[in-house]
N, CA, C and O atoms as a CHARMM CRD file, in Angstrom:
* protein
*
  368
    1    1 MET  N      0.84100  -1.19700   0.16700 PROA 1      0.00000
    2    1 MET  CA     0.04300  -0.06700   0.06700 PROA 1      0.00000
    3    1 MET  C      0.79800   0.95800   0.04000 PROA 1      0.00000
    4    1 MET  O      1.81800   1.02900   0.72500 PROA 1      0.00000
    5    2 VAL  N      0.36000   1.98200  -0.83400 PROA 2      0.00000
    6    2 VAL  CA     1.35500   3.14400  -1.08800 PROA 2      0.00000
    7    2 VAL  C      0.86800   4.70700  -0.14200 PROA 2      0.00000
    8    2 VAL  O      0.21800   5.49000  -0.83400 PROA 2      0.00000
    9    3 THR  N      1.06600   5.04200   0.93000 PROA 3      0.00000
   10    3 THR  CA     0.37900   6.00100   1.82500 PROA 3      0.00000
   11    3 THR  C      1.01200   7.67900   1.13200 PROA 3      0.00000
   12    3 THR  O      2.17900   7.77700   0.75400 PROA 3      0.00000
   13    4 ARG  N      0.10400   8.78000   1.07200 PROA 4      0.00000
   14    4 ARG  CA     0.77600   9.66200   1.35700 PROA 4      0.00000
   15    4 ARG  C      2.51600   9.89900   1.81300 PROA 4      0.00000
   16    4 ARG  O      3.53500  10.27400   1.23200 PROA 4      0.00000
   17    5 ASP  N      2.10300   9.38700   3.35000 PROA 5      0.00000
   18    5 ASP  CA     4.25400   9.82100   3.63800 PROA 5      0.00000
   19    5 ASP  C      4.92400   8.95300   2.64000 PROA 5      0.00000
   20    5 ASP  O      5.79400   9.45500   1.92900 PROA 5      0.00000
   21    6 LYS  N      4.60200   7.67700   2.51100 PROA 6      0.00000
   22    6 LYS  CA     5.28200   6.80100   1.64900 PROA 6      0.00000
   23    6 LYS  C      5.51800   7.57300   0.13800 PROA 6      0.00000
   24    6 LYS  O      6.58000   7.34700  -0.44100 PROA 6      0.00000
   25    7 ALA  N      4.74900   8.27200  -0.34500 PROA 7      0.00000
   26    7 ALA  CA     4.39700   9.24400  -2.07700 PROA 7      0.00000
   27    7 ALA  C      5.84800  10.23200  -1.43900 PROA 7      0.00000
   28    7 ALA  O      6.92600  10.23800  -2.03200 PROA 7      0.00000
   29    8 GLU  N      5.60700  10.95200  -0.25000 PROA 8      0.00000
   30    8 GLU  CA     6.40000  12.15600  -0.10400 PROA 8      0.00000
   31    8 GLU  C      7.52700  11.79400  -0.16000 PROA 8      0.00000
   32    8 GLU  O      8.28100  12.25300  -1.01900 PROA 8      0.00000
   33    9 ALA  N      7.85800  11.04300   0.58100 PROA 9      0.00000
   34    9 ALA  CA     9.33500  10.15100   0.72500 PROA 9      0.00000
   35    9 ALA  C     10.09800   9.79600  -0.44700 PROA 9      0.00000
   36    9 ALA  O     11.30300   9.76500  -0.70000 PROA 9      0.00000
   37   10 ALA  N      8.81600   9.48300  -1.22400 PROA 10     0.00000
   38   10 ALA  CA     9.41300   8.87900  -2.28100 PROA 10     0.00000
   39   10 ALA  C      9.92000  10.09600  -3.34500 PROA 10     0.00000
   40   10 ALA  O     10.88000   9.84900  -4.07500 PROA 10     0.00000
   41   11 ALA  N      9.34600  11.23300  -3.40600 PROA 11     0.00000
   42   11 ALA  CA     9.18700  12.09500  -3.93400 PROA 11     0.00000
   43   11 ALA  C     10.39700  12.81600  -3.74200 PROA 11     0.00000
   44   11 ALA  O     10.81400  13.68700  -4.50600 PROA 11     0.00000
   45   12 LEU  N     11.00400  12.38700  -2.59100 PROA 12     0.00000
   46   12 LEU  CA    12.02100  13.54400  -1.80200 PROA 12     0.00000
   47   12 LEU  C     13.21200  12.81400  -2.38200 PROA 12     0.00000
   48   12 LEU  O     14.20700  13.41500  -2.78700 PROA 12     0.00000
   49   13 LEU  N     13.03400  11.04000  -2.41800 PROA 13     0.00000
   50   13 LEU  CA    14.03200  10.46900  -3.34700 PROA 13     0.00000
   51   13 LEU  C     14.41500  10.52200  -4.72500 PROA 13     0.00000
   52   13 LEU  O     15.50500  10.17100  -5.17500 PROA 13     0.00000
   53   14 ALA  N     13.54200  10.94000  -5.29900 PROA 14     0.00000
   54   14 ALA  CA    13.65500  11.47700  -6.22500 PROA 14     0.00000
   55   14 ALA  C     14.27600  12.75800  -7.00000 PROA 14     0.00000
   56   14 ALA  O     14.90200  12.92700  -8.04600 PROA 14     0.00000
   57   15 LEU  N     13.85100  13.46000  -6.09800 PROA 15     0.00000
   58   15 LEU  CA    14.88800  15.07300  -5.71200 PROA 15     0.00000
   59   15 LEU  C     15.75700  14.97200  -5.52700 PROA 15     0.00000
   60   15 LEU  O     16.38800  15.87800  -6.07100 PROA 15     0.00000
   61   16 GLN  N     16.78500  13.87700  -4.63200 PROA 16     0.00000
   62   16 GLN  CA    17.80400  13.54000  -4.59600 PROA 16     0.00000
   63   16 GLN  C     18.81100  13.09800  -6.32200 PROA 16     0.00000
   64   16 GLN  O     19.82300  13.47600  -6.91200 PROA 16     0.00000
   65   17 HSD  N     17.78300  12.16900  -6.47800 PROA 17     0.00000
   66   17 HSD  CA    18.08200  11.23900  -7.46100 PROA 17     0.00000
   67   17 HSD  C     18.23600  12.45400  -9.10700 PROA 17     0.00000
   68   17 HSD  O     19.00900  12.28000 -10.04900 PROA 17     0.00000
   69   18 ILE  N     17.30700  13.49800  -8.95000 PROA 18     0.00000
   70   18 ILE  CA    17.75600  14.65200 -10.11600 PROA 18     0.00000
   71   18 ILE  C     18.63200  15.36000  -9.35900 PROA 18     0.00000
   72   18 ILE  O     18.85600  16.43500  -9.91600 PROA 18     0.00000
   73   19 ALA  N     19.29700  15.23100  -8.22300 PROA 19     0.00000
   74   19 ALA  CA    19.87100  16.40000  -8.02600 PROA 19     0.00000
   75   19 ALA  C     21.71500  15.59500  -8.09400 PROA 19     0.00000
   76   19 ALA  O     22.74600  16.26800  -8.09400 PROA 19     0.00000
   77   20 SER  N     21.65000  13.97900  -8.14900 PROA 20     0.00000
   78   20 SER  CA    22.89300  13.75100  -7.99500 PROA 20     0.00000
   79   20 SER  C     23.49000  13.49200  -9.55900 PROA 20     0.00000
   80   20 SER  O     24.55500  12.87700  -9.61700 PROA 20     0.00000
   81   21 SER  N     22.82800  13.95100 -10.91200 PROA 21     0.00000
   82   21 SER  CA    22.82900  14.22400 -12.14300 PROA 21     0.00000
   83   21 SER  C     22.94600  15.49800 -12.19000 PROA 21     0.00000
   84   21 SER  O     22.11600  16.21900 -11.63700 PROA 21     0.00000
   85   22 GLU  N     23.99400  15.98500 -12.85800 PROA 22     0.00000
   86   22 GLU  CA    24.18000  17.36000 -13.25500 PROA 22     0.00000
   87   22 GLU  C     23.45200  17.78500 -14.10900 PROA 22     0.00000
   88   22 GLU  O     22.80200  18.82600 -14.01500 PROA 22     0.00000
   89   23 THR  N     23.47600  16.67700 -15.49700 PROA 23     0.00000
   90   23 THR  CA    22.39600  16.60600 -16.27200 PROA 23     0.00000
   91   23 THR  C     21.35400  16.53700 -16.09800 PROA 23     0.00000
   92   23 THR  O     20.77100  17.12300 -17.01000 PROA 23     0.00000
   93   24 LEU  N     20.65300  16.10900 -15.36400 PROA 24     0.00000
   94   24 LEU  CA    18.97800  16.21500 -14.98700 PROA 24     0.00000
   95   24 LEU  C     19.13000  17.50000 -14.17100 PROA 24     0.00000
   96   24 LEU  O     18.36700  18.35300 -14.62200 PROA 24     0.00000
   97   25 LEU  N     19.85100  17.94800 -13.11700 PROA 25     0.00000
   98   25 LEU  CA    19.49900  18.94900 -12.67000 PROA 25     0.00000
   99   25 LEU  C     20.08600  20.04700 -13.14500 PROA 25     0.00000
  100   25 LEU  O     20.30400  20.99000 -12.38500 PROA 25     0.00000
  101   26 THR  N     20.34600  20.08300 -14.14900 PROA 26     0.00000
  102   26 THR  CA    20.54500  21.29500 -15.04200 PROA 26     0.00000
  103   26 THR  C     19.08800  21.91100 -15.76500 PROA 26     0.00000
  104   26 THR  O     18.42500  22.92800 -15.96900 PROA 26     0.00000
  105   27 ARG  N     19.17500  20.29200 -15.98800 PROA 27     0.00000
  106   27 ARG  CA    17.31700  20.59600 -17.30800 PROA 27     0.00000
  107   27 ARG  C     16.34700  20.68600 -16.06300 PROA 27     0.00000
  108   27 ARG  O     15.43100  21.34100 -16.56000 PROA 27     0.00000
  109   28 PHE  N     15.92800  20.40800 -14.59500 PROA 28     0.00000
  110   28 PHE  CA    15.35700  20.29400 -14.02500 PROA 28     0.00000
  111   28 PHE  C     15.67200  22.21500 -13.59500 PROA 28     0.00000
  112   28 PHE  O     14.74200  23.02100 -13.56200 PROA 28     0.00000
  113   29 LEU  N     16.41800  22.41000 -13.45300 PROA 29     0.00000
  114   29 LEU  CA    16.27900  24.27200 -12.95800 PROA 29     0.00000
  115   29 LEU  C     15.88100  24.68900 -14.33500 PROA 29     0.00000
  116   29 LEU  O     14.70800  25.06300 -14.34500 PROA 29     0.00000
  117   30 ASP  N     16.44400  24.74900 -15.45700 PROA 30     0.00000
  118   30 ASP  CA    16.01500  25.54100 -16.37500 PROA 30     0.00000
  119   30 ASP  C     14.56200  25.17700 -16.70600 PROA 30     0.00000
  120   30 ASP  O     14.26000  25.93500 -17.62800 PROA 30     0.00000
  121   31 ILE  N     13.64300  24.49500 -16.45200 PROA 31     0.00000
  122   31 ILE  CA    12.64300  24.00500 -16.81500 PROA 31     0.00000
  123   31 ILE  C     11.60100  24.60600 -15.98700 PROA 31     0.00000
  124   31 ILE  O     10.62300  25.16400 -16.48300 PROA 31     0.00000
  125   32 SER  N     11.88100  24.45400 -14.21000 PROA 32     0.00000
  126   32 SER  CA    11.08800  25.24400 -13.68200 PROA 32     0.00000
  127   32 SER  C     11.59000  26.55500 -12.94200 PROA 32     0.00000
  128   32 SER  O     10.93900  27.19600 -12.11700 PROA 32     0.00000
  129   33 GLY  N     12.61300  26.77600 -13.30200 PROA 33     0.00000
  130   33 GLY  CA    12.87600  28.58400 -13.32300 PROA 33     0.00000
  131   33 GLY  C     13.53300  28.44400 -11.65600 PROA 33     0.00000
  132   33 GLY  O     13.48200  29.36200 -10.83600 PROA 33     0.00000
  133   34 LEU  N     14.03000  27.33300 -11.44700 PROA 34     0.00000
  134   34 LEU  CA    14.79200  27.31800 -10.08600 PROA 34     0.00000
  135   34 LEU  C     15.92400  27.72500  -9.79500 PROA 34     0.00000
  136   34 LEU  O     16.66300  28.18000 -10.66800 PROA 34     0.00000
  137   35 THR  N     16.31300  27.63800  -8.42100 PROA 35     0.00000
  138   35 THR  CA    17.56300  27.72300  -8.55800 PROA 35     0.00000
  139   35 THR  C     17.91100  26.65100  -7.43200 PROA 35     0.00000
  140   35 THR  O     16.92700  26.15600  -6.88200 PROA 35     0.00000
  141   36 PRO  N     19.37900  26.14600  -6.93500 PROA 36     0.00000
  142   36 PRO  CA    19.45300  25.36500  -6.33600 PROA 36     0.00000
  143   36 PRO  C     19.03500  25.69600  -4.67500 PROA 36     0.00000
  144   36 PRO  O     18.51200  25.03700  -3.77600 PROA 36     0.00000
  145   37 GLU  N     19.55700  27.06000  -4.80300 PROA 37     0.00000
  146   37 GLU  CA    19.05800  27.28000  -3.15100 PROA 37     0.00000
  147   37 GLU  C     17.05900  27.03100  -3.08300 PROA 37     0.00000
  148   37 GLU  O     16.49700  26.32800  -2.24300 PROA 37     0.00000
  149   38 THR  N     16.28900  27.88800  -4.29000 PROA 38     0.00000
  150   38 THR  CA    14.83200  27.94700  -4.13600 PROA 38     0.00000
  151   38 THR  C     14.45500  26.41400  -4.02600 PROA 38     0.00000
  152   38 THR  O     13.47800  26.06900  -3.36200 PROA 38     0.00000
  153   39 VAL  N     15.33500  25.40700  -4.76200 PROA 39     0.00000
  154   39 VAL  CA    14.91600  24.34500  -4.47500 PROA 39     0.00000
  155   39 VAL  C     14.48900  23.49400  -3.27800 PROA 39     0.00000
  156   39 VAL  O     13.57400  22.70100  -3.05700 PROA 39     0.00000
  157   40 ARG  N     15.85900  24.14000  -2.38300 PROA 40     0.00000
  158   40 ARG  CA    15.94300  23.17800  -1.13700 PROA 40     0.00000
  159   40 ARG  C     14.45800  24.22900  -0.53900 PROA 40     0.00000
  160   40 ARG  O     13.63800  23.45900  -0.03900 PROA 40     0.00000
  161   41 GLU  N     14.12300  25.23800  -0.50100 PROA 41     0.00000
  162   41 GLU  CA    12.98900  25.81900  -0.18800 PROA 41     0.00000
  163   41 GLU  C     11.78900  25.63100  -0.33700 PROA 41     0.00000
  164   41 GLU  O     10.89100  26.09000   0.36800 PROA 41     0.00000
  165   42 ALA  N     11.66500  24.79900  -1.46300 PROA 42     0.00000
  166   42 ALA  CA    10.74300  24.45000  -2.38200 PROA 42     0.00000
  167   42 ALA  C     10.21300  22.69500  -1.98000 PROA 42     0.00000
  168   42 ALA  O      9.08600  22.23000  -2.15000 PROA 42     0.00000
  169   43 ALA  N     11.45100  21.97600  -1.40700 PROA 43     0.00000
  170   43 ALA  CA    11.12400  20.84300  -0.83400 PROA 43     0.00000
  171   43 ALA  C     10.01200  20.81900   0.01000 PROA 43     0.00000
  172   43 ALA  O      9.32300  19.79900  -0.02700 PROA 43     0.00000
  173   44 GLY  N      9.76600  21.50700   0.58100 PROA 44     0.00000
  174   44 GLY  CA     8.66600  20.81300   1.74700 PROA 44     0.00000
  175   44 GLY  C      7.18300  21.40700   1.44100 PROA 44     0.00000
  176   44 GLY  O      6.30600  21.44100   2.30400 PROA 44     0.00000
  177   45 ASP  N      7.01000  21.86700   0.12100 PROA 45     0.00000
  178   45 ASP  CA     5.53800  21.97000  -0.84400 PROA 45     0.00000
  179   45 ASP  C      5.34800  20.99400  -1.33200 PROA 45     0.00000
  180   45 ASP  O      6.07000  20.85500  -2.31900 PROA 45     0.00000
  181   46 PRO  N      4.39200  19.77800  -1.06000 PROA 46     0.00000
  182   46 PRO  CA     3.74600  18.84200  -1.68600 PROA 46     0.00000
  183   46 PRO  C      3.73000  19.29100  -3.50300 PROA 46     0.00000
  184   46 PRO  O      4.39100  18.81100  -4.42400 PROA 46     0.00000
  185   47 ALA  N      2.97300  20.09000  -3.50400 PROA 47     0.00000
  186   47 ALA  CA     3.09500  20.48400  -5.21000 PROA 47     0.00000
  187   47 ALA  C      4.06200  20.56000  -6.12600 PROA 47     0.00000
  188   47 ALA  O      3.90100  20.49200  -7.34500 PROA 47     0.00000
  189   48 PHE  N      5.41100  20.75000  -5.35000 PROA 48     0.00000
  190   48 PHE  CA     6.36100  20.93100  -5.72300 PROA 48     0.00000
  191   48 PHE  C      6.68500  19.47600  -5.89900 PROA 48     0.00000
  192   48 PHE  O      6.85100  18.98500  -7.01500 PROA 48     0.00000
  193   49 LEU  N      6.75100  18.97000  -5.07100 PROA 49     0.00000
  194   49 LEU  CA     7.32600  16.96800  -5.07700 PROA 49     0.00000
  195   49 LEU  C      6.68600  16.53900  -6.27100 PROA 49     0.00000
  196   49 LEU  O      7.28800  16.02100  -7.21200 PROA 49     0.00000
  197   50 ALA  N      5.36400  16.77400  -6.22600 PROA 50     0.00000
  198   50 ALA  CA     4.90200  16.15400  -7.44200 PROA 50     0.00000
  199   50 ALA  C      5.31400  16.79300  -8.35600 PROA 50     0.00000
  200   50 ALA  O      5.42900  15.92800  -9.22500 PROA 50     0.00000
  201   51 ALA  N      5.59500  17.62700  -8.74700 PROA 51     0.00000
  202   51 ALA  CA     6.04700  18.43400 -10.04800 PROA 51     0.00000
  203   51 ALA  C      7.66300  17.27800 -10.30400 PROA 51     0.00000
  204   51 ALA  O      7.87500  16.58700 -11.30100 PROA 51     0.00000
  205   52 ALA  N      8.59400  17.40400  -9.03400 PROA 52     0.00000
  206   52 ALA  CA     9.65000  16.93700  -9.23300 PROA 52     0.00000
  207   52 ALA  C      9.53100  15.46200  -9.47300 PROA 52     0.00000
  208   52 ALA  O     10.49800  15.03700 -10.10600 PROA 52     0.00000
  209   53 PHE  N      8.59300  14.50100  -9.14400 PROA 53     0.00000
  210   53 PHE  CA     8.66000  13.06300  -9.07600 PROA 53     0.00000
  211   53 PHE  C      7.92600  13.32300 -11.02800 PROA 53     0.00000
  212   53 PHE  O      8.55800  12.70500 -11.88500 PROA 53     0.00000
  213   54 ASP  N      6.90300  14.04500 -11.44300 PROA 54     0.00000
  214   54 ASP  CA     6.75500  14.06700 -12.79400 PROA 54     0.00000
  215   54 ASP  C      8.08500  14.11500 -13.75600 PROA 54     0.00000
  216   54 ASP  O      8.53900  13.26600 -14.52300 PROA 54     0.00000
  217   55 PHE  N      8.45600  15.20800 -13.47800 PROA 55     0.00000
  218   55 PHE  CA    10.00900  15.31900 -14.12900 PROA 55     0.00000
  219   55 PHE  C     10.31600  14.03400 -13.82000 PROA 55     0.00000
  220   55 PHE  O      9.43900  13.29200 -14.26100 PROA 55     0.00000
  221   56 LEU  N     10.93500  13.61200 -13.41500 PROA 56     0.00000
  222   56 LEU  CA    12.00400  12.19400 -13.30800 PROA 56     0.00000
  223   56 LEU  C     10.79000  11.14600 -13.93700 PROA 56     0.00000
  224   56 LEU  O     11.17800  10.07800 -14.41300 PROA 56     0.00000
  225   57 ARG  N      9.61000  11.39700 -13.93700 PROA 57     0.00000
  226   57 ARG  CA     8.93900  10.11500 -14.89800 PROA 57     0.00000
  227   57 ARG  C      8.58500  10.34400 -16.00700 PROA 57     0.00000
  228   57 ARG  O      7.85800   9.63800 -16.70400 PROA 57     0.00000
  229   58 GLU  N      9.05300  11.32100 -16.26300 PROA 58     0.00000
  230   58 GLU  CA     9.19000  11.66600 -18.45700 PROA 58     0.00000
  231   58 GLU  C     10.51700  11.21400 -18.92200 PROA 58     0.00000
  232   58 GLU  O     10.93000  10.95300 -20.05200 PROA 58     0.00000
  233   59 ASP  N     11.04500  11.18900 -17.82600 PROA 59     0.00000
  234   59 ASP  CA    12.68500  10.13900 -18.58900 PROA 59     0.00000
  235   59 ASP  C     12.68800   9.05600 -18.56000 PROA 59     0.00000
  236   59 ASP  O     13.54600   8.76700 -17.72700 PROA 59     0.00000
  237   60 ASP  N     12.05600   7.74400 -19.13600 PROA 60     0.00000
  238   60 ASP  CA    12.04100   6.60700 -19.21200 PROA 60     0.00000
  239   60 ASP  C     13.43800   5.76400 -18.56300 PROA 60     0.00000
  240   60 ASP  O     13.31400   4.93200 -17.66400 PROA 60     0.00000
  241   61 ALA  N     14.38900   6.02300 -19.00100 PROA 61     0.00000
  242   61 ALA  CA    15.96800   5.79200 -18.43500 PROA 61     0.00000
  243   61 ALA  C     15.85400   6.27200 -17.20500 PROA 61     0.00000
  244   61 ALA  O     15.78500   5.40400 -16.33500 PROA 61     0.00000
  245   62 GLU  N     15.81800   7.20300 -16.90700 PROA 62     0.00000
  246   62 GLU  CA    16.40800   7.85000 -15.33600 PROA 62     0.00000
  247   62 GLU  C     14.89100   7.31200 -14.08200 PROA 62     0.00000
  248   62 GLU  O     14.89000   6.86200 -12.93600 PROA 62     0.00000
  249   63 CYS  N     13.85800   7.64300 -15.00800 PROA 63     0.00000
  250   63 CYS  CA    12.93100   6.61200 -13.77000 PROA 63     0.00000
  251   63 CYS  C     13.03100   4.60100 -13.64200 PROA 63     0.00000
  252   63 CYS  O     12.96500   3.73900 -12.76500 PROA 63     0.00000
  253   64 GLY  N     13.15800   4.66100 -14.62500 PROA 64     0.00000
  254   64 GLY  CA    13.84100   2.83800 -14.44800 PROA 64     0.00000
  255   64 GLY  C     14.68600   2.84000 -13.53200 PROA 64     0.00000
  256   64 GLY  O     14.42000   2.35800 -12.43100 PROA 64     0.00000
  257   65 ALA  N     15.89400   3.39900 -13.82600 PROA 65     0.00000
  258   65 ALA  CA    16.98100   3.11800 -13.00400 PROA 65     0.00000
  259   65 ALA  C     16.72700   3.74700 -11.49600 PROA 65     0.00000
  260   65 ALA  O     17.28900   3.13900 -10.58400 PROA 65     0.00000
  261   66 PHE  N     15.94400   4.89200 -11.14600 PROA 66     0.00000
  262   66 PHE  CA    15.57400   5.39300 -10.06200 PROA 66     0.00000
  263   66 PHE  C     14.69200   4.24300  -9.27600 PROA 66     0.00000
  264   66 PHE  O     14.97000   3.85000  -8.14300 PROA 66     0.00000
  265   67 ALA  N     13.56000   3.75800 -10.08000 PROA 67     0.00000
  266   67 ALA  CA    12.73900   2.86900  -9.49900 PROA 67     0.00000
  267   67 ALA  C     13.50900   1.30100  -9.30300 PROA 67     0.00000
  268   67 ALA  O     13.18500   0.48500  -8.44000 PROA 67     0.00000
  269   68 ALA  N     14.29200   1.16700 -10.03800 PROA 68     0.00000
  270   68 ALA  CA    15.07400  -0.28300  -9.74900 PROA 68     0.00000
  271   68 ALA  C     16.09500   0.11600  -8.31200 PROA 68     0.00000
  272   68 ALA  O     16.40300  -0.62400  -7.37800 PROA 68     0.00000
  273   69 ASN  N     16.34900   1.11800  -8.48000 PROA 69     0.00000
  274   69 ASN  CA    17.08500   1.62700  -6.81500 PROA 69     0.00000
  275   69 ASN  C     16.58300   1.62600  -5.77800 PROA 69     0.00000
  276   69 ASN  O     17.13000   1.27500  -4.73300 PROA 69     0.00000
  277   70 GLN  N     15.12300   2.13700  -5.93900 PROA 70     0.00000
  278   70 GLN  CA    14.22800   1.86300  -4.87100 PROA 70     0.00000
  279   70 GLN  C     13.16300   0.83000  -4.85600 PROA 70     0.00000
  280   70 GLN  O     12.22700   0.80900  -4.05700 PROA 70     0.00000
  281   71 ASN  N     13.35000   0.10200  -5.66600 PROA 71     0.00000
  282   71 ASN  CA    12.53800  -1.20700  -5.54900 PROA 71     0.00000
  283   71 ASN  C     11.39900  -0.69400  -5.66000 PROA 71     0.00000
  284   71 ASN  O     10.57500  -1.21000  -4.90500 PROA 71     0.00000
  285   72 LEU  N     11.01500   0.12700  -6.30700 PROA 72     0.00000
  286   72 LEU  CA     9.95100   0.36500  -6.70100 PROA 72     0.00000
  287   72 LEU  C      8.88400  -0.34400  -8.18200 PROA 72     0.00000
  288   72 LEU  O      9.23000  -0.05800  -9.32800 PROA 72     0.00000
  289   73 SER  N      8.12200  -0.89300  -8.03100 PROA 73     0.00000
  290   73 SER  CA     7.41000  -1.50400  -9.28300 PROA 73     0.00000
  291   73 SER  C      6.65700   0.18700 -10.41400 PROA 73     0.00000
  292   73 SER  O      6.80000   1.41000 -10.42900 PROA 73     0.00000
  293   74 VAL  N      5.99200  -0.73700 -11.05300 PROA 74     0.00000
  294   74 VAL  CA     5.61700   0.44800 -12.30900 PROA 74     0.00000
  295   74 VAL  C      4.52100   0.91100 -11.12300 PROA 74     0.00000
  296   74 VAL  O      4.51600   2.04200 -10.63700 PROA 74     0.00000
  297   75 GLN  N      3.42900  -0.35300 -10.67800 PROA 75     0.00000
  298   75 GLN  CA     2.15800   0.12900 -10.17700 PROA 75     0.00000
  299   75 GLN  C      2.51600   1.20200  -8.83500 PROA 75     0.00000
  300   75 GLN  O      2.02200   2.33000  -8.85000 PROA 75     0.00000
  301   76 GLU  N      3.38700   0.77300  -7.70700 PROA 76     0.00000
  302   76 GLU  CA     3.99500   1.96900  -6.97900 PROA 76     0.00000
  303   76 GLU  C      4.47000   3.24500  -7.60800 PROA 76     0.00000
  304   76 GLU  O      4.38800   4.23500  -6.88100 PROA 76     0.00000
  305   77 LEU  N      4.95100   3.41600  -8.81600 PROA 77     0.00000
  306   77 LEU  CA     5.44900   4.58300  -9.15000 PROA 77     0.00000
  307   77 LEU  C      4.00000   5.29800  -9.91100 PROA 77     0.00000
  308   77 LEU  O      4.06600   6.46200 -10.30500 PROA 77     0.00000
  309   78 GLU  N      2.87300   4.59200 -10.05100 PROA 78     0.00000
  310   78 GLU  CA     1.87100   4.90200 -10.81100 PROA 78     0.00000
  311   78 GLU  C      1.01300   5.64400  -9.41100 PROA 78     0.00000
  312   78 GLU  O      0.78000   6.84300  -9.26000 PROA 78     0.00000
  313   79 ALA  N      0.64500   4.48600  -8.47200 PROA 79     0.00000
  314   79 ALA  CA     0.32600   5.08000  -7.31700 PROA 79     0.00000
  315   79 ALA  C      0.92400   6.27800  -6.55000 PROA 79     0.00000
  316   79 ALA  O      0.17400   7.16700  -6.14700 PROA 79     0.00000
  317   80 ILE  N      2.33600   6.32800  -6.32400 PROA 80     0.00000
  318   80 ILE  CA     2.74200   7.79600  -5.92300 PROA 80     0.00000
  319   80 ILE  C      2.36700   9.08900  -7.04400 PROA 80     0.00000
  320   80 ILE  O      1.79800  10.10500  -6.64300 PROA 80     0.00000
  321   81 SER  N      2.52900   9.01400  -7.63000 PROA 81     0.00000
  322   81 SER  CA     1.94100  10.02800  -8.97900 PROA 81     0.00000
  323   81 SER  C      0.46200  10.26700  -8.82200 PROA 81     0.00000
  324   81 SER  O     -0.04600  11.36800  -9.03600 PROA 81     0.00000
  325   82 HSD  N     -0.11300   9.36400  -8.49700 PROA 82     0.00000
  326   82 HSD  CA    -1.63900   9.35100  -8.22600 PROA 82     0.00000
  327   82 HSD  C     -1.82600  10.54600  -6.79700 PROA 82     0.00000
  328   82 HSD  O     -2.48600  11.58300  -6.73200 PROA 82     0.00000
  329   83 ILE  N     -0.94900   9.87300  -5.77900 PROA 83     0.00000
  330   83 ILE  CA    -1.33600  10.67300  -4.26900 PROA 83     0.00000
  331   83 ILE  C     -0.86000  11.84200  -4.30000 PROA 83     0.00000
  332   83 ILE  O     -1.40600  12.79800  -3.74900 PROA 83     0.00000
  333   84 LEU  N      0.79300  11.93800  -5.29400 PROA 84     0.00000
  334   84 LEU  CA     1.01100  13.39600  -5.31000 PROA 84     0.00000
  335   84 LEU  C      0.53800  14.37900  -5.84500 PROA 84     0.00000
  336   84 LEU  O      0.85000  15.54800  -5.61600 PROA 84     0.00000
  337   85 SER  N     -0.65800  13.78400  -6.98900 PROA 85     0.00000
  338   85 SER  CA    -1.28400  14.92300  -7.18900 PROA 85     0.00000
  339   85 SER  C     -2.79200  15.10300  -6.84400 PROA 85     0.00000
  340   85 SER  O     -3.70400  15.66000  -7.45400 PROA 85     0.00000
  341   86 GLY  N     -2.72800  14.24800  -5.31100 PROA 86     0.00000
  342   86 GLY  CA    -4.01700  14.94800  -4.64400 PROA 86     0.00000
  343   86 GLY  C     -5.07800  13.79300  -4.44300 PROA 86     0.00000
  344   86 GLY  O     -6.09100  13.77800  -3.74300 PROA 86     0.00000
  345   87 GLY  N     -4.27900  12.37700  -5.66400 PROA 87     0.00000
  346   87 GLY  CA    -5.18400  11.46200  -5.15600 PROA 87     0.00000
  347   87 GLY  C     -4.86400  10.63500  -3.57300 PROA 87     0.00000
  348   87 GLY  O     -3.79100  10.63300  -2.97100 PROA 87     0.00000
  349   88 ARG  N     -6.13600   9.97600  -3.16300 PROA 88     0.00000
  350   88 ARG  CA    -6.18300   9.08900  -1.71000 PROA 88     0.00000
  351   88 ARG  C     -4.91700   8.01300  -1.64300 PROA 88     0.00000
  352   88 ARG  O     -4.06300   7.75900  -2.49200 PROA 88     0.00000
  353   89 SER  N     -5.01700   7.75500  -1.00000 PROA 89     0.00000
  354   89 SER  CA    -3.55800   6.56200  -0.73400 PROA 89     0.00000
  355   89 SER  C     -4.64900   5.42200  -0.95600 PROA 89     0.00000
  356   89 SER  O     -5.80200   5.45700  -0.52700 PROA 89     0.00000
  357   90 TYR  N     -4.07400   4.41500  -1.70000 PROA 90     0.00000
  358   90 TYR  CA    -4.51000   2.76600  -2.31100 PROA 90     0.00000
  359   90 TYR  C     -3.73600   2.27600  -2.16300 PROA 90     0.00000
  360   90 TYR  O     -2.70600   2.92500  -1.98500 PROA 90     0.00000
  361   91 GLY  N     -3.66000   0.62400  -2.12600 PROA 91     0.00000
  362   91 GLY  CA    -3.66300  -0.59100  -2.22100 PROA 91     0.00000
  363   91 GLY  C     -2.69100  -1.11000  -3.76300 PROA 91     0.00000
  364   91 GLY  O     -3.35300  -1.43100  -4.75000 PROA 91     0.00000
  365   92 ASN  N     -1.22900  -1.14900  -3.83700 PROA 92     0.00000
  366   92 ASN  CA    -1.36400  -1.92900  -5.21500 PROA 92     0.00000
  367   92 ASN  C     -1.32100  -3.51800  -5.12300 PROA 92     0.00000
  368   92 ASN  O     -1.41900  -4.19900  -6.14400 PROA 92     0.00000
């Protein structure tokens, strides 16, 4: 079961994954218009976490690497995205 807490924790891990790659981070900052400092400030905002998670999901290779590293199934990724976008928790 994916809960809101698990979804937000996964989104923070996704943000760490983005930050660990200079290429991904640069692209994320360019698209979002943020700076490294404002990303740190925004990390507590659920809407920002949803956007960061969606950004990572758009890149199949990076999303696959993230999912494998975190032992997340496709269904869990979908549930996390659903919850972060305002949906209720549900089981997989």
